[in-house]
PDB file of C-alpha atoms in Angstrom:
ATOM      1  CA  UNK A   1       0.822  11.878  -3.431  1.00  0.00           C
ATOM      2  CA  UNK A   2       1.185  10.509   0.524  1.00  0.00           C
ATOM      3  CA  UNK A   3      -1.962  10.424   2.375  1.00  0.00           C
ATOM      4  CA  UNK A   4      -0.907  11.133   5.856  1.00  0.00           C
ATOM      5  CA  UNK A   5      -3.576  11.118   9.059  1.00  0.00           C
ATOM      6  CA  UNK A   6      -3.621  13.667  11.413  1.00  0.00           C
ATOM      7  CA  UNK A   7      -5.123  12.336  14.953  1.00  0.00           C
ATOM      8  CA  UNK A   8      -4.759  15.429  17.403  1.00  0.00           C
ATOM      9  CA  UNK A   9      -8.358  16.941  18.769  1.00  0.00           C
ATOM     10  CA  UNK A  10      -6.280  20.413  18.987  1.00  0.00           C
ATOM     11  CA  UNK A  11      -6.939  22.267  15.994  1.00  0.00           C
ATOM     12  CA  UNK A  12      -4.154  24.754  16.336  1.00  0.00           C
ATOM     13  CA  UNK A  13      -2.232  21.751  16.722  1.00  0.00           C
ATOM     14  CA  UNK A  14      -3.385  20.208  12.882  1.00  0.00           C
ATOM     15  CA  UNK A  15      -2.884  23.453  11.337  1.00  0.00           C
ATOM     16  CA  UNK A  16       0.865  23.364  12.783  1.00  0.00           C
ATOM     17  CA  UNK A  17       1.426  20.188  12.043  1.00  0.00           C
ATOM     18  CA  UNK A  18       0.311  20.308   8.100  1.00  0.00           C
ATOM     19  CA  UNK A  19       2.142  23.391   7.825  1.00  0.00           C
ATOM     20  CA  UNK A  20       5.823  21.889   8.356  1.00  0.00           C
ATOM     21  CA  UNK A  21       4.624  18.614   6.685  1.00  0.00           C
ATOM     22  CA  UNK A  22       4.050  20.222   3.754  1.00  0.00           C
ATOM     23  CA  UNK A  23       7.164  22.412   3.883  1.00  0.00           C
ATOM     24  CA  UNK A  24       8.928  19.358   3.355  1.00  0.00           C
ATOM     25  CA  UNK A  25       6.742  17.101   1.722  1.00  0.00           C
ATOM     26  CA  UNK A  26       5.044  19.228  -1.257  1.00  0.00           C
ATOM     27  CA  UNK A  27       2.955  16.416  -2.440  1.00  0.00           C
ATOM     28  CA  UNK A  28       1.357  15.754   0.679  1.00  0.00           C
ATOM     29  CA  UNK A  29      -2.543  15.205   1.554  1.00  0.00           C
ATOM     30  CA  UNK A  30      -3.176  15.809   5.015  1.00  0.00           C
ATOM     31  CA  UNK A  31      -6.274  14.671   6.739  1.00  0.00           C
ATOM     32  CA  UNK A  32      -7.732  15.260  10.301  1.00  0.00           C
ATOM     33  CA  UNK A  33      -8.905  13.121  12.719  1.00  0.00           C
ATOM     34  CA  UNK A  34     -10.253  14.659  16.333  1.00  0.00           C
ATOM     35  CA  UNK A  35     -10.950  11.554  18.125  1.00  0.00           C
ATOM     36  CA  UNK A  36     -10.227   7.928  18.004  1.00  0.00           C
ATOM     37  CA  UNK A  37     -13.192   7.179  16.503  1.00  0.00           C
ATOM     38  CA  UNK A  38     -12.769   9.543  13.960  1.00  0.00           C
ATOM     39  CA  UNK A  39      -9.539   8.074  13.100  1.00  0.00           C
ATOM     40  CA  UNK A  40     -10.846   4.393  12.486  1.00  0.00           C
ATOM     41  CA  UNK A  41     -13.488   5.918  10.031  1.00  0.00           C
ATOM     42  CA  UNK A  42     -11.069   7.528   8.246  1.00  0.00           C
ATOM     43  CA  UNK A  43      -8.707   4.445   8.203  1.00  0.00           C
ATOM     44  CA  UNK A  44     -11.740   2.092   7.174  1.00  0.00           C
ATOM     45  CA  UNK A  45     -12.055   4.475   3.768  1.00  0.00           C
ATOM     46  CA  UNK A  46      -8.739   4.937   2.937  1.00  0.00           C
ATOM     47  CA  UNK A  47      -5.066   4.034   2.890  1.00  0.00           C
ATOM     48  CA  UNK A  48      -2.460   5.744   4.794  1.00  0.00           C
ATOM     49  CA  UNK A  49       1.525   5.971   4.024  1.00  0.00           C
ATOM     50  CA  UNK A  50       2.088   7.464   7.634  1.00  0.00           C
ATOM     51  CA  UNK A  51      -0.781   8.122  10.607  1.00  0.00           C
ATOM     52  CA  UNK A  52       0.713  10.927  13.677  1.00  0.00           C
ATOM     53  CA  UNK A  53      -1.729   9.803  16.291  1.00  0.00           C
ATOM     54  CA  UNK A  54      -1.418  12.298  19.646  1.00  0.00           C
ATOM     55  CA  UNK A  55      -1.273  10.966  22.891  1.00  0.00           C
ATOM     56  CA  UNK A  56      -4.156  12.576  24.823  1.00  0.00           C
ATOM     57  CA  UNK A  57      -7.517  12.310  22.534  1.00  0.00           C
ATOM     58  CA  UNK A  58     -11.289  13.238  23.838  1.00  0.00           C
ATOM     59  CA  UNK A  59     -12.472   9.904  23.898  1.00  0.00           C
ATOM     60  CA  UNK A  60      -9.482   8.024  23.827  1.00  0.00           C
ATOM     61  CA  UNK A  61      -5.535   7.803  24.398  1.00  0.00           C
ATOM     62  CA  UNK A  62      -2.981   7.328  21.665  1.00  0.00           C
ATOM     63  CA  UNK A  63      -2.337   3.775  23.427  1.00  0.00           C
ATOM     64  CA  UNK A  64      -5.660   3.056  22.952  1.00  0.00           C
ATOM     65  CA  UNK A  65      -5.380   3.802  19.213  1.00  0.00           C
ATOM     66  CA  UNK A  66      -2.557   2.258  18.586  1.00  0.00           C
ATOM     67  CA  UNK A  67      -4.006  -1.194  19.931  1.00  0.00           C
ATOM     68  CA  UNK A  68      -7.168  -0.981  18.051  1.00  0.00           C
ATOM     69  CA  UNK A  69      -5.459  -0.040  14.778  1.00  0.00           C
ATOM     70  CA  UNK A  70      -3.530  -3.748  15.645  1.00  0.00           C
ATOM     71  CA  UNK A  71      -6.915  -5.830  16.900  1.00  0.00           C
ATOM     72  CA  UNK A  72      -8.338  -4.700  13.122  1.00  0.00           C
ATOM     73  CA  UNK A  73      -5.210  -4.919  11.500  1.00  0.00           C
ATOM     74  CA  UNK A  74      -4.472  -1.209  10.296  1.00  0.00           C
ATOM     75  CA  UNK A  75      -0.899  -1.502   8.621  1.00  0.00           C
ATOM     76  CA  UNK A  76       0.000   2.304   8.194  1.00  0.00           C
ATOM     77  CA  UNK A  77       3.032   2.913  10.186  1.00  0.00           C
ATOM     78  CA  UNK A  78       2.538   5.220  13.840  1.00  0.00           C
ATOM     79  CA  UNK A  79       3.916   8.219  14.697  1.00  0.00           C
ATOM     80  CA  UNK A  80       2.916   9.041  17.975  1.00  0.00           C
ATOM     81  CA  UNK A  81       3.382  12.602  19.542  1.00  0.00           C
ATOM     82  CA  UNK A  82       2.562  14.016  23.520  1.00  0.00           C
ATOM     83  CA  UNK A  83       2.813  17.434  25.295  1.00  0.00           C
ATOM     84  CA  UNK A  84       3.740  15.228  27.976  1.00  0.00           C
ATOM     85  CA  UNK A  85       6.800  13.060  27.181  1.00  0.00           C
ATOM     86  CA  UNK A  86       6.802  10.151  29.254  1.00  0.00           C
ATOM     87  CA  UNK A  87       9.025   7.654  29.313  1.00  0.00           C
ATOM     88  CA  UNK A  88       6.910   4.673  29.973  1.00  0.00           C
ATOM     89  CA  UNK A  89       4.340   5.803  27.564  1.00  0.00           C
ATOM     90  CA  UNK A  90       7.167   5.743  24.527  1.00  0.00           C
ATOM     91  CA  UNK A  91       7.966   2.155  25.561  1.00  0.00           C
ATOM     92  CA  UNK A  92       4.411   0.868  25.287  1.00  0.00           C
ATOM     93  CA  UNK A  93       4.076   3.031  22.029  1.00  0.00           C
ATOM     94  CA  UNK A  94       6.778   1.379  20.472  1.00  0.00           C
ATOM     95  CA  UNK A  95       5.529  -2.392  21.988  1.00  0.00           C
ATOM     96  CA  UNK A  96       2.600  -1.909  20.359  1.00  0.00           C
ATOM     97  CA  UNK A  97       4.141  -1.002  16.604  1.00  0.00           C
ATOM     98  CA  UNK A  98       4.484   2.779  16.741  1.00  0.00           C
ATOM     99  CA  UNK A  99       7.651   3.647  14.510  1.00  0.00           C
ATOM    100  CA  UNK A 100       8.686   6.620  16.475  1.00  0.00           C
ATOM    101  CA  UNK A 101       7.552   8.829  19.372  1.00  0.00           C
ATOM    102  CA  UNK A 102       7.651  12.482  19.903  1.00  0.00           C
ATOM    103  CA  UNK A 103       7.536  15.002  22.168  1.00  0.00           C
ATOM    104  CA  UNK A 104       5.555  18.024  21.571  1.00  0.00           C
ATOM    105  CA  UNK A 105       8.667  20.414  22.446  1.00  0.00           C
ATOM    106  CA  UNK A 106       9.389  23.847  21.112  1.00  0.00           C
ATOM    107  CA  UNK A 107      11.169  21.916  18.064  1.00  0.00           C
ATOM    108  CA  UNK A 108       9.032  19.119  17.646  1.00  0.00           C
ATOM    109  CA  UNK A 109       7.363  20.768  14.068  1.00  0.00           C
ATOM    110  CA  UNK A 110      11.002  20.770  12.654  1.00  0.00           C
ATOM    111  CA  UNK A 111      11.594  16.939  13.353  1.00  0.00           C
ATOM    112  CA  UNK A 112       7.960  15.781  13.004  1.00  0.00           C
ATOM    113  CA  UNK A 113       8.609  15.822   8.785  1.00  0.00           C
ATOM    114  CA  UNK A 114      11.793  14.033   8.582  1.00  0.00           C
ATOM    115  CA  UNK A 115      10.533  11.527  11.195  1.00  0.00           C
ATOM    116  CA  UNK A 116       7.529  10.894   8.850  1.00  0.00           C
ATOM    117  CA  UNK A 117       9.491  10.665   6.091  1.00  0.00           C
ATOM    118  CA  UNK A 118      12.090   8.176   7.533  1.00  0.00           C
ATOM    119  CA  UNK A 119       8.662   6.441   8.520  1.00  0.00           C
ATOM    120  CA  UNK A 120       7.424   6.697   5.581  1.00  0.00           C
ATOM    121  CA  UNK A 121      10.401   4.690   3.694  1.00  0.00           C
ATOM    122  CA  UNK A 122      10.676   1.787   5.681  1.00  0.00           C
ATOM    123  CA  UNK A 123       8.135  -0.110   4.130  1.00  0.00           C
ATOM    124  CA  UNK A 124       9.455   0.150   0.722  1.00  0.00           C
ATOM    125  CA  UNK A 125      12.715  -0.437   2.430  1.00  0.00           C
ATOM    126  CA  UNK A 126      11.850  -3.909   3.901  1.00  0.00           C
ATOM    127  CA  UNK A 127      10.292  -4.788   0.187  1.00  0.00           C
ATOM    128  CA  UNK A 128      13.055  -4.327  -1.172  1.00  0.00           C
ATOM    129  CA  UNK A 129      15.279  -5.944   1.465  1.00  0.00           C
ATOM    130  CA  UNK A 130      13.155  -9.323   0.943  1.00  0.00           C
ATOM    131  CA  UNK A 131      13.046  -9.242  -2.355  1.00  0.00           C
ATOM    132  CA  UNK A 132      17.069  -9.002  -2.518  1.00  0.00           C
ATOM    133  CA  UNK A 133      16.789 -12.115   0.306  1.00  0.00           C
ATOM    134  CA  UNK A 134      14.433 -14.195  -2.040  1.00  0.00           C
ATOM    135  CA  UNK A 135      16.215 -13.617  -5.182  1.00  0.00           C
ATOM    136  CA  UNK A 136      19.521 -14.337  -3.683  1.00  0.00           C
ATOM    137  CA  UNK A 137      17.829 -17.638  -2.048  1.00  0.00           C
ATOM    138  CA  UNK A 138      16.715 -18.105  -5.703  1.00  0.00           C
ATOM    139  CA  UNK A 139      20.087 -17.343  -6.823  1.00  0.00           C
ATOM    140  CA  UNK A 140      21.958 -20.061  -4.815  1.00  0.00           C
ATOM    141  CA  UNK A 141      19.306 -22.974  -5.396  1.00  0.00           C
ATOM    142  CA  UNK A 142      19.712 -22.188  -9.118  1.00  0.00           C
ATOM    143  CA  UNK A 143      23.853 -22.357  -8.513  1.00  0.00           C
ATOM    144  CA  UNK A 144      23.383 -25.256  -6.414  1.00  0.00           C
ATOM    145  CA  UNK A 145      21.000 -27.655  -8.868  1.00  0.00           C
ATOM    146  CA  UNK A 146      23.667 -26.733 -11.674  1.00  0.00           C
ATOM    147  CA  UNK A 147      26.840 -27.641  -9.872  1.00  0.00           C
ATOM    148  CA  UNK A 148      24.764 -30.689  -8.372  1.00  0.00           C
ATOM    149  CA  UNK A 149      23.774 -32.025 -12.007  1.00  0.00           C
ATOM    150  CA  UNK A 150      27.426 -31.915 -12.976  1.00  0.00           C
ATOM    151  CA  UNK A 151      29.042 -35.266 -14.056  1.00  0.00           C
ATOM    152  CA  UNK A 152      32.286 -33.559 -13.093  1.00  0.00           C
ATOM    153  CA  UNK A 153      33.744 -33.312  -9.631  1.00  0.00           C
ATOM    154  CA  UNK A 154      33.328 -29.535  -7.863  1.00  0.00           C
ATOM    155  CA  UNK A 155      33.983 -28.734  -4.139  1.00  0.00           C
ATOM    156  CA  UNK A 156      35.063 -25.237  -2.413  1.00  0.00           C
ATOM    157  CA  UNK A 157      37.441 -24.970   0.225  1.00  0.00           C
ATOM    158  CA  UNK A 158      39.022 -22.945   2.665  1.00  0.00           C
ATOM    159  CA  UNK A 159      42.451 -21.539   3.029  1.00  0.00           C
ATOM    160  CA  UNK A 160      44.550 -24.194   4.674  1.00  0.00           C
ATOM    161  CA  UNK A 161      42.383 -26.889   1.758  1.00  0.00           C
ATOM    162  CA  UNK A 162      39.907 -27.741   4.238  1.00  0.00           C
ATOM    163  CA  UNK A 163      36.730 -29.324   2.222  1.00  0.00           C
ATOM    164  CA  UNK A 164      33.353 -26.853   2.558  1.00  0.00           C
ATOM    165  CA  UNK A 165      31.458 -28.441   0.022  1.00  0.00           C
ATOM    166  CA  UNK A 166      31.545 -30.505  -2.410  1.00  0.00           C
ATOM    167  CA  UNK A 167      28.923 -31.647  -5.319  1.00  0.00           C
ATOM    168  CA  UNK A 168      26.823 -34.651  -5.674  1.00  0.00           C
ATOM    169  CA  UNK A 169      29.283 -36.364  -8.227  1.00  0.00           C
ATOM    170  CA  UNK A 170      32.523 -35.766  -5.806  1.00  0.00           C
ATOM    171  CA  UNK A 171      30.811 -37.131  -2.862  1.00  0.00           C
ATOM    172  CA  UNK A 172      30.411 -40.709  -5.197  1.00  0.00           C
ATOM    173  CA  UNK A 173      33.420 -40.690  -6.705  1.00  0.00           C
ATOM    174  CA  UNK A 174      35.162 -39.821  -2.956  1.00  0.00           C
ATOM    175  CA  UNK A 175      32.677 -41.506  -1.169  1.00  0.00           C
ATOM    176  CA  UNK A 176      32.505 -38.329   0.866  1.00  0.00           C
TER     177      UNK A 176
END
């Protein structure tokens, strides 16, 4: 189940929005947030896979969100969507850790899901993409203790026999 956060104070605008998300992702639990403040109670109780925060909110802007949710250290990735794209507004969005920014345009409910979804991924994504760093680091300290420990001689080189390394034994016997 993904527990995704609505933050628009335009109801017709929730409705919409939890229509096409569910379209394409059935196992979805949408809740609603009108106002800022609503939104940091609701992030306070629970955990979020994605949050679409809107840019123009009662009592505060999506801007204004989006650097609270990073002074207390909210981690659930941004989506944040205008009526009025603005160029300068994106930018600061995306300074301030939004993972994408859209405008409210006649197609915007069609690319809103996919754009979650993609958002949705990428922290799994980078998991997995450290883990593969760390157990390749593993991976190479574990080759490079064995071939050190060898009594025998073992060095790599390149095509035209140029030495790239060598192992603790060939640097004594070569003095190298």
């Amino acid at each position: 189940m993904r527990n995704i956060l609505i933050v628009d104070d335009n109801e017709d605008h929730q409705i919409l929005m939890e229509e096409a998300l569910k379209q394409f992702i059935q196992e979805a639990n949408v809740v609603f947030a009108g106002t800022g403040a609503e939104c940091f109670h609701e992030l306070s109780k629970e955990n979020y896979d994605a949050v679409v925060i809107d840019f123009n909110l009662s009592d505060m802007n999506g801007l204004e969100v989006l650097r609270s949710m990073n002074y207390k250290e909210y981690k659930s990735p941004v989506v944040m969507v205008t009526a009025f794209g603005d160029e300068n507004v994106a930018v600061e969005a995306m300074k301030l850790g939004a993972c994408d920014y859209i405008v409210k345009s006649e197609d915007y409910l069609k690319r809103l899901p996919a754009t979650l979804h993609r958002v949705m991924l990428q922290p799994r994504l980078k998991k997995e993409k450290e883990k593969a760093e760390n157990d390749l680091k593993m991976s190479e300290l574990k080759y490079k203790t064995l071939i050190d420990n060898m009594i025998d001689v073992v060095f790599t080189a390149d095509m035209e026999l140029n030495i790239i390394s060598i192992n603790l034994a060939g640097q004594r016997v070569f003095e190298y």
